[in-house]
PDB file of C-alpha atoms in Angstrom:
ATOM      1  CA  GLU A   1      11.011  25.041 140.368  1.00 45.00           C
ATOM      2  CA  HIS A   2      10.200  22.940 143.386  1.00 49.00           C
ATOM      3  CA  GLY A   3      11.915  20.315 145.433  1.00 52.00           C
ATOM      4  CA  ALA A   4      11.157  16.671 145.009  1.00 53.00           C
ATOM      5  CA  TRP A   5      10.452  16.369 148.723  1.00 53.00           C
ATOM      6  CA  GLY A   6       7.886  19.155 148.988  1.00 56.00           C
ATOM      7  CA  PRO A   7       7.658  22.648 150.326  1.00 59.00           C
ATOM      8  CA  ASN A   8       8.902  21.815 153.837  1.00 62.00           C
ATOM      9  CA  TYR A   9      12.405  21.202 152.573  1.00 63.00           C
ATOM     10  CA  THR A  10      13.455  24.793 151.731  1.00 66.00           C
ATOM     11  CA  PHE A  11      17.122  23.959 152.657  1.00 65.00           C
ATOM     12  CA  CYS A  12      17.140  21.919 149.449  1.00 67.00           C
ATOM     13  CA  GLU A  13      16.281  24.791 147.131  1.00 67.00           C
ATOM     14  CA  SER A  14      18.887  25.705 144.513  1.00 68.00           C
ATOM     15  CA  HIS A  15      20.814  22.503 145.042  1.00 67.00           C
ATOM     16  CA  VAL A  16      20.232  18.692 145.238  1.00 67.00           C
ATOM     17  CA  CYS A  17      19.715  17.191 148.632  1.00 74.00           C
ATOM     18  CA  HIS A  18      20.714  13.655 149.630  1.00 76.00           C
ATOM     19  CA  GLY A  19      18.264  11.154 148.124  1.00 77.00           C
ATOM     20  CA  GLU A  20      16.443  13.735 145.980  1.00 78.00           C
ATOM     21  CA  GLU A  21      17.223  11.620 142.911  1.00 82.00           C
ATOM     22  CA  LEU A  22      15.109   8.637 144.201  1.00 85.00           C
ATOM     23  CA  PRO A  23      11.761   9.733 142.749  1.00 85.00           C
ATOM     24  CA  PHE A  24      13.543  10.068 139.421  1.00 86.00           C
ATOM     25  CA  VAL A  25      15.466   6.790 139.629  1.00 89.00           C
ATOM     26  CA  PHE A  26      12.377   4.697 140.660  1.00 90.00           C
ATOM     27  CA  GLY A  27       9.700   6.787 138.910  1.00 88.00           C
ATOM     28  CA  SER A  28       8.024   7.158 142.300  1.00 87.00           C
ATOM     29  CA  GLY A  29       7.300  10.965 142.237  1.00 83.00           C
ATOM     30  CA  GLU A  30       3.585  10.637 142.522  1.00 84.00           C
ATOM     31  CA  ALA A  31       3.779   8.073 145.336  1.00 83.00           C
ATOM     32  CA  ALA A  32       5.828  10.646 147.306  1.00 74.00           C
ATOM     33  CA  GLY A  33       3.201  13.318 146.526  1.00 77.00           C
ATOM     34  CA  TYR A  34       5.411  15.023 143.954  1.00 79.00           C
ATOM     35  CA  SER A  35       3.978  16.107 140.565  1.00 84.00           C
ATOM     36  CA  MET A  36       6.589  16.045 137.822  1.00 86.00           C
ATOM     37  CA  THR A  37       6.757  18.493 134.949  1.00 86.00           C
ATOM     38  CA  ALA A  38       7.046  17.035 131.513  1.00 87.00           C
ATOM     39  CA  ALA A  39      10.784  17.786 131.472  1.00 85.00           C
ATOM     40  CA  GLU A  40      11.224  16.138 134.872  1.00 86.00           C
ATOM     41  CA  ASP A  41       9.267  13.096 133.631  1.00 88.00           C
ATOM     42  CA  ASP A  42      11.618  12.861 130.641  1.00 87.00           C
ATOM     43  CA  LEU A  43      14.575  13.067 132.990  1.00 87.00           C
ATOM     44  CA  ALA A  44      13.153  10.346 135.288  1.00 89.00           C
ATOM     45  CA  LYS A  45      12.752   8.059 132.146  1.00 89.00           C
ATOM     46  CA  ALA A  46      16.375   8.633 131.202  1.00 87.00           C
ATOM     47  CA  MET A  47      17.614   7.953 134.719  1.00 88.00           C
ATOM     48  CA  MET A  48      15.539   4.722 134.916  1.00 92.00           C
ATOM     49  CA  MET A  49      16.937   3.710 131.590  1.00 89.00           C
ATOM     50  CA  PHE A  50      20.521   4.284 132.614  1.00 87.00           C
ATOM     51  CA  TRP A  51      20.204   2.714 136.038  1.00 89.00           C
ATOM     52  CA  GLY A  52      18.397  -0.338 134.542  1.00 91.00           C
ATOM     53  CA  GLU A  53      21.086  -0.820 131.937  1.00 89.00           C
ATOM     54  CA  PHE A  54      23.846  -0.476 134.516  1.00 89.00           C
ATOM     55  CA  ALA A  55      22.141  -3.066 136.741  1.00 91.00           C
ATOM     56  CA  ALA A  56      21.783  -5.505 133.735  1.00 92.00           C
ATOM     57  CA  THR A  57      25.219  -5.021 132.150  1.00 90.00           C
ATOM     58  CA  GLY A  58      27.506  -3.077 134.458  1.00 88.00           C
ATOM     59  CA  ASP A  59      28.600  -0.938 131.448  1.00 85.00           C
ATOM     60  CA  LEU A  60      27.051   2.234 130.074  1.00 83.00           C
ATOM     61  CA  THR A  61      29.542   3.203 127.436  1.00 79.00           C
ATOM     62  CA  ALA A  62      27.137   1.881 124.730  1.00 78.00           C
ATOM     63  CA  MET A  63      24.579   4.265 125.875  1.00 78.00           C
ATOM     64  CA  GLY A  64      26.940   7.301 125.618  1.00 75.00           C
ATOM     65  CA  TRP A  65      28.105   7.431 129.217  1.00 78.00           C
ATOM     66  CA  PRO A  66      31.779   8.350 128.963  1.00 76.00           C
ATOM     67  CA  ARG A  67      34.207   5.925 130.803  1.00 77.00           C
ATOM     68  CA  ALA A  68      35.901   7.862 133.549  1.00 73.00           C
ATOM     69  CA  ASN A  69      39.597   8.606 133.349  1.00 71.00           C
ATOM     70  CA  ASN A  70      41.978  11.315 134.246  1.00 70.00           C
ATOM     71  CA  ALA A  71      43.045  12.020 130.660  1.00 72.00           C
ATOM     72  CA  THR A  72      39.666  13.006 129.311  1.00 72.00           C
ATOM     73  CA  ASP A  73      38.028  14.367 132.468  1.00 77.00           C
ATOM     74  CA  VAL A  74      34.476  13.886 131.218  1.00 79.00           C
ATOM     75  CA  ALA A  75      31.192  13.020 132.948  1.00 79.00           C
ATOM     76  CA  LEU A  76      27.521  12.580 132.149  1.00 79.00           C
ATOM     77  CA  ARG A  77      25.231  15.130 133.617  1.00 80.00           C
ATOM     78  CA  PHE A  78      21.520  14.466 134.178  1.00 81.00           C
ATOM     79  CA  ASP A  79      19.296  17.570 133.928  1.00 80.00           C
ATOM     80  CA  VAL A  80      15.959  18.860 132.594  1.00 80.00           C
ATOM     81  CA  GLU A  81      17.573  21.284 130.153  1.00 78.00           C
ATOM     82  CA  THR A  82      18.715  18.726 127.627  1.00 72.00           C
ATOM     83  CA  ALA A  83      16.759  16.804 125.061  1.00 65.00           C
ATOM     84  CA  LEU A  84      17.267  13.339 126.561  1.00 66.00           C
ATOM     85  CA  GLY A  85      17.946  14.375 130.073  1.00 71.00           C
ATOM     86  CA  THR A  86      21.721  13.883 129.734  1.00 76.00           C
ATOM     87  CA  LYS A  87      24.763  15.679 128.343  1.00 79.00           C
ATOM     88  CA  VAL A  88      28.412  15.056 128.410  1.00 80.00           C
ATOM     89  CA  VAL A  89      30.362  17.689 130.336  1.00 81.00           C
ATOM     90  CA  HIS A  90      34.061  18.360 130.292  1.00 80.00           C
ATOM     91  CA  SER A  91      36.235  19.492 133.249  1.00 80.00           C
ATOM     92  CA  TYR A  92      33.310  18.837 135.694  1.00 75.00           C
ATOM     93  CA  ARG A  93      33.928  20.751 138.955  1.00 76.00           C
ATOM     94  CA  GLU A  94      37.528  21.512 137.849  1.00 80.00           C
ATOM     95  CA  ALA A  95      37.926  24.399 140.373  1.00 80.00           C
ATOM     96  CA  GLU A  96      37.027  22.150 143.335  1.00 79.00           C
ATOM     97  CA  CYS A  97      39.287  19.445 142.045  1.00 78.00           C
ATOM     98  CA  GLN A  98      42.157  21.911 141.587  1.00 83.00           C
ATOM     99  CA  PHE A  99      41.734  22.972 145.228  1.00 86.00           C
ATOM    100  CA  TRP A 100      42.427  19.453 146.495  1.00 80.00           C
ATOM    101  CA  ASP A 101      45.281  19.077 143.910  1.00 82.00           C
ATOM    102  CA  ARG A 102      46.964  22.187 145.306  1.00 86.00           C
ATOM    103  CA  LEU A 103      46.768  20.613 148.809  1.00 86.00           C
ATOM    104  CA  GLY A 104      48.540  17.505 147.569  1.00 81.00           C
ATOM    105  CA  TYR A 105      45.563  15.196 148.027  1.00 75.00           C
ATOM    106  CA  ASP A 106      45.842  12.024 145.940  1.00 70.00           C
ATOM    107  CA  PHE A 107      42.781   9.776 146.163  1.00 63.00           C
ATOM    108  CA  LEU A 108      44.427   7.168 143.932  1.00 61.00           C
ATOM    109  CA  LYS A 109      47.030   6.137 146.610  1.00 60.00           C
TER     110      LYS A 109
END
């Protein structure tokens, strides 16, 4: 594994840093001096497809992106470990959300 911004950004190892998705969204890895693996290239293609569709239509449900709502608590995860670079996940970051719920935080107010 290697970071999309190169070896001088060791603080980004094991997690995603701000803006690290940009070479994937715009297919600009090579321009940034980053050589993508085959799996990362597939992920970039999936991300470009989803971002392009959203820019064109504003709606990704036809492409399998689940509509967000509190009842189903689903999200779409982009990663290199799935066939098309995406997978639907349930209860995404539930522990972190429960922390804020216990404090009484309500972002819908």
